[in-house]
Amino acid sequence: MGRPGPSQTRHHEWRTSTRTAATVTALALLGFYVAWPWLPWVAEPATRTIVLYGFSILGPAFEEGIFPAFQEEWHSRTGERVAFSSSFGGSGTIRNQIALGAPAEVAIFSHVGDALQLVDDGVLSRAAWQDLPSRGVVTQSPLIMLVRQGNPRAIQDFGDLAGPGIGIVHPDPLTSGGAIWSIFAEYGSALLATGDELVAYEQLLGIWRNVVAQSSSVRAARTQFDSGFGDALITYEQEAVLDLVLGRLAADVVYPARTIMTENIAVVIDRNVRGSEQRSLVEALLAFLWSERAQSIFVDYGFRSVNASLDARNPYLGPLSGVFHAEDLGGWIAAYEEIYLSVWKSRVLPQVGT
Amino acid sequence: MNRRRRSPVEPRPALPTAILLAVLLPLLLMPLFTIYVFALRGGPLAFLDAALEPEAQFAIRFSIIVAFITAAINGGLGTFAAFVLSKYRFRGRGALNVVVNLPVAIPTVVVGTSLLLLWGPIGLLGQYLDPLGVQPMFSLFGVVLAHLFVTFPYMLGAVKPVLDELEVTYEEASYVTGASRRQTFRHVILPALKGGLFTGALLTFAHSIGEFGATVLVSGNLRFRTQTAPLYIFAQFEAGNIEAASAVASVLATFSFFLFFVLLRYARPAQRRSA
C-alpha cells in the first residue's frame, strides 16, 4: 500500500464526513421518534393513573371493556381523565410480583388463596376484600374443557381425560390460579359424585399422567393448545365463550357433568395507594366493578356475573349442571390443604413421573 | 492491501457456501423468515395497525430509551474497567477479570432474581429503602440496573483486547516527542480505541434491546410504563395475538439487522487501523 495521494485523502475525508453526517442524522431521527410522545405539542396533560394487575384471562374484558367504561364514567362525573396501567399474567405470578414490590393498586386474583397469601406475606394488613360486595368476588366462571373439533377422542367428562393416550395441556399450579381450580375440579368432581376419596385420587392421578405440557397461566396454556399440542384443555368457560362471541373458536366446548365455579377476587393493595385523592379514585373504580354496567361488560366478555340475572345477556353461556363451589369442598383453605397439598402435591405429583 | 486480503479466498467457493446456507437455513434463516410471514399474514395494513398500536409503540420506545441509557453508562464504565484491568497490575486482578465477565455465563433469570432480592422491599438493601418510599424495582431504574448487569462484559470485551495489544512504545514515543498526557490520549490511544468503543457500544445497545430473562422479573411488565418490546412480544404471544407479537418482533429484527449492518461496515476499517 503506497502513501495515499492527495486525491485519495480528500476522497477518504469526504467519505468520513458523509458517514458522520449519516450517523448523526440517523441518531437524530431515532431520538426524535423516541421523544415524540413527550414533545410539548403532542404530550397530553398529565393524568392520574390507576395501576391494575389481573390474572391472565382478564386482559380483553378490562382493556376493551372496563377501562374505557370507567374512564368515560369518571370523566362525565368529575371532568377528569384517568389512565390505566395494567399487567396480566398467571394469578400466582402477579401475586408474587406484588409481594416483591410491584406497584399494583388493584389486583384481581383467580382465587382467594393468592389474596390470603398476601396477608401472610405482610403486604395486606387484613382480609379487607371480605368487606367488598360478594366478599370480594368480582367475576365468576366455571371450568370447562376444550377439545379438538368434532371431539375425535369422545371426551365428555373429567374422567375421560384419564383415558389412555389422551394428551392434556395444563397450566402450572405454581404460577396459575386456574391450575389450582382445575385440580379441585379434577378431584372434586369424582369425590362429589361417588363420595369415595380413592376414586377421586385415581381420577386426578390418571389425568396428571396424561399432562403433556404445562404453561405459566391458563391463557398461555390456551395458546399452546391452539398451536396444536394435546387433545384437551381444561380452562375457564370465559375463554371459550369470548371466542364464540367473536366467532373465532376453533375447538369444541365440553361441559363436564360436574364442574367447579371459580370465584375471582378483587383486592386493593393499600400500601401502593398514595394519598387520599388517589384512594377515592381507586375506591370509585372498585365500586364501579360491581355496578350493573361493569358486571354486564364482564358477562359480554364471557364471565358469569355475581348478579345472576345479568347472565341472560350472553346467549353463548352454556347450560350448567352439577356446578359446585370451593365451599362444597370444605372452603377454599381446606380444599387447598386437603386436595392441592395432601393429595396432588404429596401423592399425585411424585407418581406422575413413574 | 485489498488485493492481499482477497488472495486467501478460494476462487470457486460455491460448494462450501452452499453447505453453509443449507445448514443455516433451518437454524437461522427460516425462523427469521417465519416472523415476517406471520407479521404480514393479514396484509400490510394489518401489519401497520399492529406495529402502530400505542402499546407496541410505547414498548419499542421504552426499549430504545433503556438501551441508550445502558449503552451510555456501560460504554463509560466498561471502558474505564478495561483501562484499569489492562494498564494496572494489582492484587486480585485475575479474579476481578473473571468476575466482570461472569454476566455472560450467569442465567439472566438469576440476574433478575438477585436484583429483586437486593433492591426489592424484602431485599438486603431494599428493606431499608422501602420505608422511605423508594422502590427501585418495577421501574425504569430497575430495568436499567438489570440491563447494566447483563450487558457489562460487551464493552469490556470490545475495548480491553485493543488496550492489551496497544504497544506501550507508541505511548512512550508520544511522550518522548513531547506530547502531553492529554495529547497522547487524544491522538494515540483514542484513535486506536475508536473501533472498539463503537463496537462495544453497539453490541451493548443491541443486546439491551433484546434482553428478556432479567427484564421480565424486574420490570413488572406494566403497559405504558415498564413493558419493553420483548416483554410486549411475549405477552401478546401468550395471549394468542400472534400477529401483534410478530409485527413488533419483525420491527425489532429489522432494527437489529440495521444495527449489525452498520456495526460490520464500520468496525472493519477501524480494526485495520489499529492492527
XYZ file of C-alpha atoms in Angstrom:
629
model
C 0.000 0.000 0.000
C 1.551 3.278 -1.101
C 1.214 6.556 0.654
C -2.239 7.962 -0.081
C -2.173 10.684 -2.706
C -3.903 13.982 -2.069
C -6.997 12.986 -4.031
C -7.281 9.751 -2.089
C -7.037 11.637 1.178
C -9.708 14.051 0.081
C -11.874 11.159 -1.004
C -11.325 9.494 2.347
C -12.211 12.672 4.211
C -15.282 13.128 2.110
C -16.433 9.598 2.903
C -15.752 10.053 6.579
C -17.753 13.258 6.743
C -20.669 11.709 4.813
C -20.629 8.798 7.199
C -20.557 11.086 10.207
C -23.417 13.108 8.759
C -25.414 9.953 8.054
C -24.797 8.618 11.558
C -25.775 11.895 13.192
C -28.919 12.128 11.054
C -29.906 8.551 11.861
C -29.357 9.145 15.567
C -31.324 12.395 15.462
C -34.239 10.707 13.688
C -34.203 7.862 16.197
C -34.102 10.340 19.077
C -36.962 12.293 17.550
C -39.025 9.120 17.182
C -38.336 8.075 20.768
C -39.083 11.507 22.222
C -42.223 12.060 20.125
C -44.921 11.321 22.761
C -43.241 13.672 25.233
C -42.833 16.601 22.846
C -44.822 19.633 24.047
C -47.191 19.759 21.062
C -48.001 16.044 21.355
C -47.972 15.387 25.074
C -51.366 15.278 26.714
C -51.818 16.965 30.060
C -50.730 14.804 32.951
C -53.381 12.394 34.115
C -53.747 10.273 37.184
C -53.103 6.611 36.630
C -54.528 3.516 38.284
C -52.219 0.519 38.273
C -54.101 -2.765 37.974
C -52.736 -6.295 37.907
C -55.046 -9.100 36.886
C -54.913 -12.858 36.328
C -54.304 -13.996 32.805
C -57.729 -14.183 31.150
C -58.897 -10.730 32.308
C -56.972 -8.847 29.609
C -59.670 -8.317 26.944
C -62.527 -7.619 29.399
C -60.541 -4.876 31.139
C -58.636 -3.333 28.260
C -61.563 -3.112 25.864
C -64.477 -3.022 28.280
C -63.952 -1.957 31.875
C -61.180 0.646 31.429
C -62.916 2.701 28.701
C -66.253 2.479 30.540
C -64.784 3.695 33.811
C -62.795 6.445 32.094
C -65.982 7.677 30.478
C -67.970 7.468 33.684
C -65.266 9.207 35.737
C -64.895 11.906 33.114
C -68.601 12.644 32.991
C -68.735 12.721 36.781
C -65.618 14.803 37.534
C -64.336 16.119 34.197
C -61.016 14.404 34.883
C -59.373 11.921 32.537
C -57.739 8.933 34.197
C -55.321 6.499 32.638
C -54.744 2.844 33.357
C -51.538 0.894 33.560
C -52.089 -2.827 33.635
C -50.365 -6.170 33.599
C -51.955 -9.582 33.166
C -50.380 -12.925 33.966
C -50.795 -16.095 35.973
C -52.535 -15.343 39.276
C -49.587 -16.734 41.233
C -47.126 -14.791 39.097
C -48.781 -11.432 39.731
C -49.283 -12.235 43.433
C -45.549 -12.874 43.728
C -44.676 -9.704 41.798
C -46.859 -7.698 44.157
C -45.233 -9.358 47.169
C -41.857 -8.320 45.725
C -42.975 -4.723 45.340
C -44.809 -4.346 42.025
C -46.804 -1.075 42.243
C -50.282 -2.620 41.795
C -53.053 -0.581 43.421
C -55.773 -3.027 42.486
C -55.231 -6.736 41.932
C -57.695 -9.312 40.696
C -56.733 -12.856 41.521
C -58.122 -16.069 40.168
C -58.834 -17.302 43.690
C -58.893 -16.088 47.262
C -55.756 -18.074 48.097
C -53.491 -15.517 46.442
C -55.133 -12.732 48.451
C -54.689 -14.734 51.673
C -51.047 -15.306 50.786
C -50.527 -11.522 50.562
C -51.881 -11.214 54.108
C -49.397 -13.900 55.211
C -46.606 -12.045 53.409
C -47.487 -8.863 55.276
C -48.382 -6.974 52.101
C -52.004 -6.655 53.208
C -52.707 -5.865 56.817
C -56.005 -7.742 56.852
C -58.523 -9.532 54.651
C -60.228 -6.258 53.698
C -61.644 -7.674 50.440
C -64.218 -9.523 52.511
C -65.904 -6.168 53.180
C -66.389 -5.604 49.433
C -69.611 -6.711 47.731
C -69.918 -10.529 47.362
C -66.969 -10.806 49.765
C -64.628 -9.561 47.045
C -65.813 -11.930 44.299
C -65.985 -9.746 41.204
C -66.273 -12.297 38.385
C -67.020 -15.989 38.148
C -66.540 -18.636 35.507
C -66.995 -22.403 35.646
C -64.252 -24.668 34.317
C -64.984 -26.419 31.046
C -62.983 -28.473 28.585
C -61.873 -27.564 25.093
C -61.334 -30.473 22.696
C -60.377 -30.721 19.035
C -63.158 -30.028 16.534
C -65.601 -32.910 16.234
C -64.327 -34.264 19.573
C -62.369 -37.154 17.994
C -61.389 -38.610 21.379
C -65.021 -38.572 22.600
C -64.242 -36.645 25.768
C -67.421 -35.926 27.756
C -66.299 -35.608 31.360
C -63.204 -35.164 33.534
C -62.998 -38.957 33.881
C -62.417 -39.306 30.142
C -59.252 -37.221 30.440
C -57.665 -40.060 32.419
C -58.105 -42.463 29.493
C -55.096 -43.999 27.749
C -53.345 -41.938 25.108
C -55.091 -38.641 25.833
C -52.797 -35.612 25.834
C -53.673 -32.705 28.131
C -52.282 -29.183 28.184
C -52.405 -27.998 31.786
C -51.383 -24.708 33.371
C -48.778 -24.916 36.133
C -50.274 -24.631 39.654
C -47.083 -22.941 40.849
C -47.963 -19.772 38.944
C -51.528 -20.262 37.695
C -54.654 -19.900 39.784
C -56.711 -21.636 37.125
C -54.452 -24.664 37.500
C -55.357 -24.955 41.188
C -59.053 -24.602 40.375
C -58.536 -27.336 37.757
C -57.031 -29.670 40.334
C -60.018 -29.006 42.613
C -62.366 -29.833 39.712
C -60.478 -32.947 38.635
C -60.570 -34.347 42.153
C -63.777 -32.785 43.463
C -65.985 -33.856 40.559
C -65.227 -37.504 41.284
C -65.371 -37.059 45.043
C -68.774 -35.374 44.972
C -70.135 -37.937 42.510
C -69.009 -41.037 44.416
C -68.043 -39.869 47.893
C -65.018 -42.116 47.516
C -61.617 -40.483 48.069
C -59.811 -43.333 46.342
C -61.835 -42.900 43.160
C -61.149 -39.173 43.251
C -57.427 -39.821 43.744
C -57.341 -42.285 40.846
C -59.062 -39.787 38.563
C -56.659 -36.992 39.498
C -53.654 -39.262 39.027
C -54.962 -40.565 35.695
C -55.441 -37.032 34.389
C -51.996 -35.909 35.511
C -50.317 -38.904 33.915
C -51.703 -37.538 30.640
C -50.385 -33.987 31.004
C -48.076 -33.366 28.034
C -47.283 -29.685 28.565
C -47.502 -27.158 31.386
C -47.742 -23.397 30.928
C -47.406 -20.471 33.285
C -51.043 -19.396 33.001
C -54.421 -20.523 31.654
C -54.063 -18.010 28.842
C -50.631 -19.374 27.912
C -51.960 -22.951 28.079
C -54.674 -21.937 25.635
C -52.095 -20.571 23.194
C -50.216 -23.848 23.484
C -53.420 -25.835 22.849
C -54.200 -23.624 19.848
C -50.706 -24.306 18.486
C -51.697 -27.964 18.211
C -50.489 -29.541 21.440
C -52.705 -32.060 23.252
C -56.249 -33.378 22.809
C -57.915 -31.465 25.613
C -57.535 -28.323 27.680
C -59.261 -27.534 30.952
C -59.998 -23.829 31.014
C -62.402 -21.136 32.144
C -65.724 -21.085 30.325
C -64.981 -17.376 29.692
C -62.078 -18.297 27.385
C -64.393 -20.316 25.152
C -67.426 -18.035 25.336
C -65.479 -14.917 24.358
C -64.230 -16.720 21.252
C -67.764 -17.917 20.485
C -68.973 -14.328 20.737
C -66.236 -13.239 18.355
C -66.905 -16.233 16.095
C -63.336 -17.467 16.211
C -63.449 -20.610 18.353
C -61.591 -23.359 16.513
C -62.365 -26.073 19.085
C -65.363 -27.786 20.668
C -66.598 -26.924 24.149
C -67.427 -29.769 26.528
C -69.341 -29.071 29.726
C -68.459 -31.753 32.291
C -71.294 -33.377 34.269
C -69.893 -31.800 37.417
C -67.591 -28.819 37.486
C -66.352 -26.104 39.785
C -67.341 -22.423 39.666
C -64.230 -20.300 40.004
C -64.635 -17.146 42.076
C -62.219 -14.343 41.249
C -61.274 -11.855 43.941
C -60.616 -8.120 43.669
C -58.168 -6.718 46.213
C -56.945 -3.193 46.924
C -53.214 -3.170 47.665
C -53.356 -0.411 50.290
C -49.654 0.233 50.618
C -49.409 1.171 46.921
C -52.276 3.676 47.029
C -50.645 7.011 47.886
C -52.727 9.923 49.178
C -56.409 10.345 49.905
C -57.318 11.638 46.440
C -55.843 8.561 44.812
C -57.617 6.430 47.390
C -61.008 7.864 46.474
C -60.250 7.253 42.788
C -59.332 3.623 43.472
C -62.431 3.203 45.618
C -64.560 4.619 42.822
C -63.109 2.018 40.463
C -63.816 -0.747 42.975
C -67.400 0.412 43.387
C -67.722 0.547 39.603
C -66.625 -3.092 39.263
C -69.832 -4.261 40.976
C -72.097 -1.796 39.171
C -74.619 -3.172 36.700
C -72.689 -1.586 33.847
C -69.378 -3.277 34.716
C -70.998 -6.605 35.537
C -72.761 -6.501 32.157
C -69.404 -5.927 30.466
C -67.979 -8.962 32.257
C -70.918 -11.046 31.021
C -70.421 -9.743 27.475
C -66.807 -10.878 27.696
C -67.827 -14.387 28.762
C -67.786 -14.251 32.549
C -70.718 -15.046 34.794
C -71.863 -12.132 36.876
C -72.214 -12.193 40.641
C -75.644 -10.792 39.776
C -77.032 -13.949 38.109
C -79.884 -12.132 36.366
C -77.355 -10.436 34.040
C -76.102 -13.756 32.632
C -79.051 -13.874 30.233
C -77.333 -11.070 28.244
C -74.904 -13.531 26.731
C -76.580 -16.377 24.784
C -73.252 -18.199 24.466
C -73.082 -19.026 28.170
C -73.907 -22.731 28.195
C -76.398 -24.546 30.401
C -74.719 -25.636 33.602
C -75.353 -28.764 35.606
C -73.722 -30.066 38.718
C -71.850 -26.866 39.498
C -70.075 -26.901 42.831
C -68.084 -24.244 44.680
C -65.000 -24.274 46.867
C -67.480 -24.229 49.782
C -68.687 -27.714 48.779
C -65.124 -28.969 49.246
C -64.986 -27.516 52.758
C -63.996 -23.977 51.780
C -61.037 -22.709 49.787
C -58.440 -23.119 52.538
C -59.491 -26.674 53.400
C -59.630 -27.647 49.730
C -56.171 -26.180 49.189
C -54.713 -28.117 52.100
C -56.544 -31.380 51.560
C -56.673 -31.596 47.776
C -53.794 -29.497 46.493
C -51.186 -30.091 49.208
C -52.063 -33.507 50.673
C -53.260 -35.264 47.551
C -51.888 -33.561 44.464
C -48.521 -32.358 45.726
C -47.674 -35.204 48.143
C -49.197 -38.178 46.372
C -50.013 -37.448 42.729
C -47.011 -35.407 41.635
C -44.400 -37.957 42.815
C -46.342 -40.661 40.937
C -46.643 -38.784 37.659
C -43.054 -39.272 36.611
C -43.096 -43.035 37.183
C -3.984 -4.091 0.776
C -7.293 -5.077 -0.696
C -5.564 -7.400 -3.101
C -3.599 -9.087 -0.342
C -6.790 -9.543 1.633
C -8.564 -11.184 -1.193
C -5.800 -13.618 -2.057
C -6.510 -16.370 0.503
C -10.131 -16.579 -0.683
C -10.842 -19.649 -2.787
C -11.719 -18.816 -6.383
C -14.746 -21.130 -6.514
C -16.458 -21.045 -3.128
C -19.749 -22.495 -4.422
C -19.773 -25.782 -2.549
C -18.804 -24.607 0.985
C -21.146 -21.630 0.621
C -23.987 -23.920 -0.388
C -23.304 -26.185 2.603
C -23.231 -23.221 4.965
C -26.521 -21.897 3.580
C -28.110 -25.342 3.815
C -27.097 -25.571 7.472
C -28.156 -22.014 8.281
C -31.499 -22.317 6.550
C -33.301 -24.277 9.312
C -31.143 -22.840 12.103
C -31.294 -19.116 11.387
C -32.906 -18.075 8.145
C -36.217 -19.924 8.312
C -37.067 -18.892 11.904
C -36.360 -15.265 10.951
C -38.397 -15.638 7.796
C -41.318 -17.065 9.819
C -41.533 -13.875 11.884
C -42.061 -11.844 8.726
C -44.550 -14.342 7.304
C -46.727 -14.126 10.403
C -46.263 -10.379 10.731
C -47.522 -9.859 7.191
C -50.138 -12.624 7.177
C -53.010 -10.173 7.477
C -51.610 -7.871 4.781
C -49.518 -4.711 5.067
C -52.345 -2.657 6.574
C -52.906 -5.120 9.398
C -49.145 -5.136 9.959
C -49.049 -1.339 10.203
C -52.037 -1.398 12.515
C -50.339 -3.889 14.815
C -46.987 -2.093 14.741
C -48.547 1.337 15.340
C -50.663 0.126 18.273
C -49.909 2.673 21.050
C -48.930 -0.107 23.451
C -46.481 -1.534 20.920
C -45.088 1.911 20.107
C -44.550 2.613 23.787
C -42.769 -0.718 24.247
C -40.442 -0.043 21.294
C -39.674 3.494 22.509
C -39.131 2.286 26.060
C -36.718 -0.380 24.830
C -34.722 2.171 22.841
C -34.554 4.542 25.827
C -33.362 1.748 28.109
C -30.809 0.633 25.518
C -29.491 4.190 25.125
C -29.050 4.663 28.847
C -27.470 1.228 29.183
C -25.064 1.792 26.295
C -24.102 5.228 27.597
C -23.428 4.082 31.166
C -21.787 0.782 30.293
C -19.886 2.496 27.496
C -18.135 4.682 30.052
C -17.953 2.097 32.795
C -16.779 -0.712 30.524
C -14.043 1.434 29.003
C -12.884 2.501 32.430
C -12.873 -1.119 33.618
C -10.938 -2.169 30.531
C -8.423 0.611 31.153
C -7.881 -0.347 34.792
C -7.713 -4.076 34.121
C -5.372 -3.630 31.190
C -2.975 -0.938 32.391
C -2.625 -1.581 36.097
C -1.231 -4.546 37.978
C -2.801 -5.167 41.368
C -3.666 -7.985 43.701
C -6.893 -9.767 42.746
C -6.765 -8.546 39.161
C -7.166 -12.072 37.833
C -10.221 -12.706 39.988
C -11.754 -9.358 39.047
C -11.157 -10.171 35.404
C -13.239 -13.317 35.797
C -15.988 -11.604 37.780
C -16.557 -8.806 35.275
C -17.030 -11.380 32.553
C -19.436 -13.531 34.576
C -22.661 -11.896 33.329
C -22.168 -13.741 30.037
C -22.430 -17.078 31.824
C -24.994 -16.370 34.547
C -28.587 -17.184 33.533
C -30.446 -13.895 33.090
C -33.224 -15.210 35.331
C -30.694 -15.385 38.141
C -29.744 -11.764 37.487
C -33.385 -10.707 37.792
C -33.879 -12.727 40.949
C -30.765 -11.412 42.610
C -31.692 -7.799 41.803
C -35.133 -8.330 43.339
C -33.577 -9.896 46.406
C -31.203 -6.951 46.723
C -33.429 -3.964 45.879
C -36.963 -5.341 46.407
C -38.922 -4.444 49.561
C -37.719 -7.624 51.305
C -34.249 -7.325 49.789
C -30.921 -6.844 51.520
C -30.831 -3.103 50.704
C -34.425 -2.662 49.626
C -35.800 -3.272 53.118
C -34.152 -0.030 54.244
C -35.328 1.900 51.183
C -38.924 0.651 51.296
C -39.918 2.629 54.432
C -38.560 5.772 52.730
C -40.918 5.162 49.849
C -38.021 4.379 47.492
C -38.806 1.489 45.176
C -36.049 0.910 42.621
C -37.545 -2.263 41.153
C -40.506 -2.366 38.748
C -39.438 0.955 37.238
C -37.147 2.318 34.528
C -34.387 2.313 37.129
C -34.815 -1.395 37.857
C -34.861 -2.305 34.179
C -31.687 -0.281 33.552
C -29.968 -1.946 36.535
C -30.749 -5.357 35.070
C -29.513 -4.342 31.635
C -26.311 -2.825 33.036
C -25.558 -6.129 34.730
C -26.352 -8.315 31.755
C -24.502 -6.219 29.140
C -21.463 -5.280 31.208
C -18.970 -7.634 29.510
C -19.648 -6.431 25.952
C -17.944 -3.051 26.185
C -15.123 -4.569 28.173
C -14.704 -7.366 25.646
C -14.523 -4.914 22.764
C -12.133 -2.398 24.335
C -9.810 -4.435 26.531
C -8.177 -6.513 23.761
C -7.348 -3.297 21.901
C -5.791 -1.785 25.008
C -3.911 -5.002 25.733
C -2.440 -5.010 22.231
C -1.667 -1.324 22.126
C 2.122 -1.200 22.271
C 3.439 0.778 25.195
C 6.133 2.000 22.818
C 3.577 4.122 20.935
C 2.673 5.878 24.124
C 6.337 6.241 25.063
C 7.165 7.579 21.632
C 4.388 10.070 22.024
C 5.768 11.290 25.345
C 9.309 11.366 24.037
C 8.259 13.576 21.118
C 6.935 15.975 23.698
C 3.242 15.221 23.747
C 1.333 15.756 26.950
C -0.729 13.067 28.631
C -3.856 14.568 27.215
C -2.431 14.844 23.709
C -1.238 11.255 23.901
C -4.704 10.127 24.886
C -6.387 12.170 22.143
C -4.012 11.392 19.308
C -2.611 7.963 20.143
C -4.916 5.992 22.425
C -8.316 7.277 21.348
C -7.898 6.694 17.586
C -6.803 3.151 18.287
C -9.753 2.633 20.611
C -12.391 4.142 18.334
C -13.343 0.889 16.658
C -13.562 -0.943 19.962
C -15.652 1.774 21.586
C -18.026 1.788 18.638
C -18.347 -1.989 18.508
C -18.775 -2.280 22.260
C -21.428 0.415 22.489
C -23.407 -1.010 19.593
C -23.210 -4.559 20.967
C -24.367 -3.292 24.356
C -27.201 -1.377 22.726
C -28.298 -4.340 20.614
C -28.155 -6.776 23.493
C -30.142 -4.410 25.691
C -32.844 -4.069 23.019
C -33.287 -7.849 23.064
C -32.897 -8.555 26.790
C -35.749 -10.627 28.200
C -34.848 -13.007 31.047
C -33.830 -10.470 33.675
C -36.242 -7.776 32.492
C -39.325 -9.949 32.852
C -38.615 -10.274 36.572
C -37.678 -6.715 37.480
C -39.919 -4.655 35.167
C -43.351 -5.634 36.458
C -44.436 -5.838 32.799
C -46.672 -2.763 33.060
C -48.139 -1.483 29.812
C -47.258 2.158 29.077
C -44.790 2.108 31.941
C -42.218 -0.622 32.129
C -43.034 -3.013 29.307
C -40.081 -3.410 26.931
C -40.549 -4.596 23.361
C -39.504 -8.215 24.071
C -41.935 -8.325 27.022
C -44.678 -6.968 24.769
C -43.959 -9.690 22.224
C -44.060 -12.365 24.914
C -47.294 -11.063 26.472
C -49.026 -10.789 23.099
C -47.867 -14.232 22.045
C -49.052 -15.774 25.315
C -52.378 -14.042 24.846
C -52.648 -15.664 21.423
C -52.251 -12.413 19.453
C -49.709 -13.852 17.080
C -49.973 -11.022 14.519
C -49.379 -8.339 17.158
C -46.401 -10.253 18.554
C -44.927 -10.923 15.113
C -45.339 -7.330 13.969
C -43.221 -5.959 16.804
C -40.851 -8.919 16.530
C -40.232 -8.123 12.865
C -39.657 -4.450 13.681
C -37.061 -5.480 16.280
C -35.454 -7.973 13.910
C -35.174 -5.355 11.166
C -33.806 -2.797 13.602
C -31.172 -5.272 14.834
C -30.310 -6.112 11.251
C -29.518 -2.452 10.581
C -27.542 -2.154 13.810
C -25.310 -5.044 12.874
C -25.088 -3.973 9.261
C -23.693 -0.668 10.493
C -21.515 -2.468 13.029
C -19.879 -4.723 10.452
C -19.315 -1.925 7.960
C -17.772 0.472 10.442
C -15.783 -1.911 12.582
C -13.650 -3.178 9.727
C -11.680 -0.045 8.805
C -11.206 0.684 12.495
C -9.639 -2.712 13.043
C -7.434 -2.214 10.054
C -6.117 0.984 11.512
C -5.443 -0.487 14.939
C -3.785 -3.641 13.601
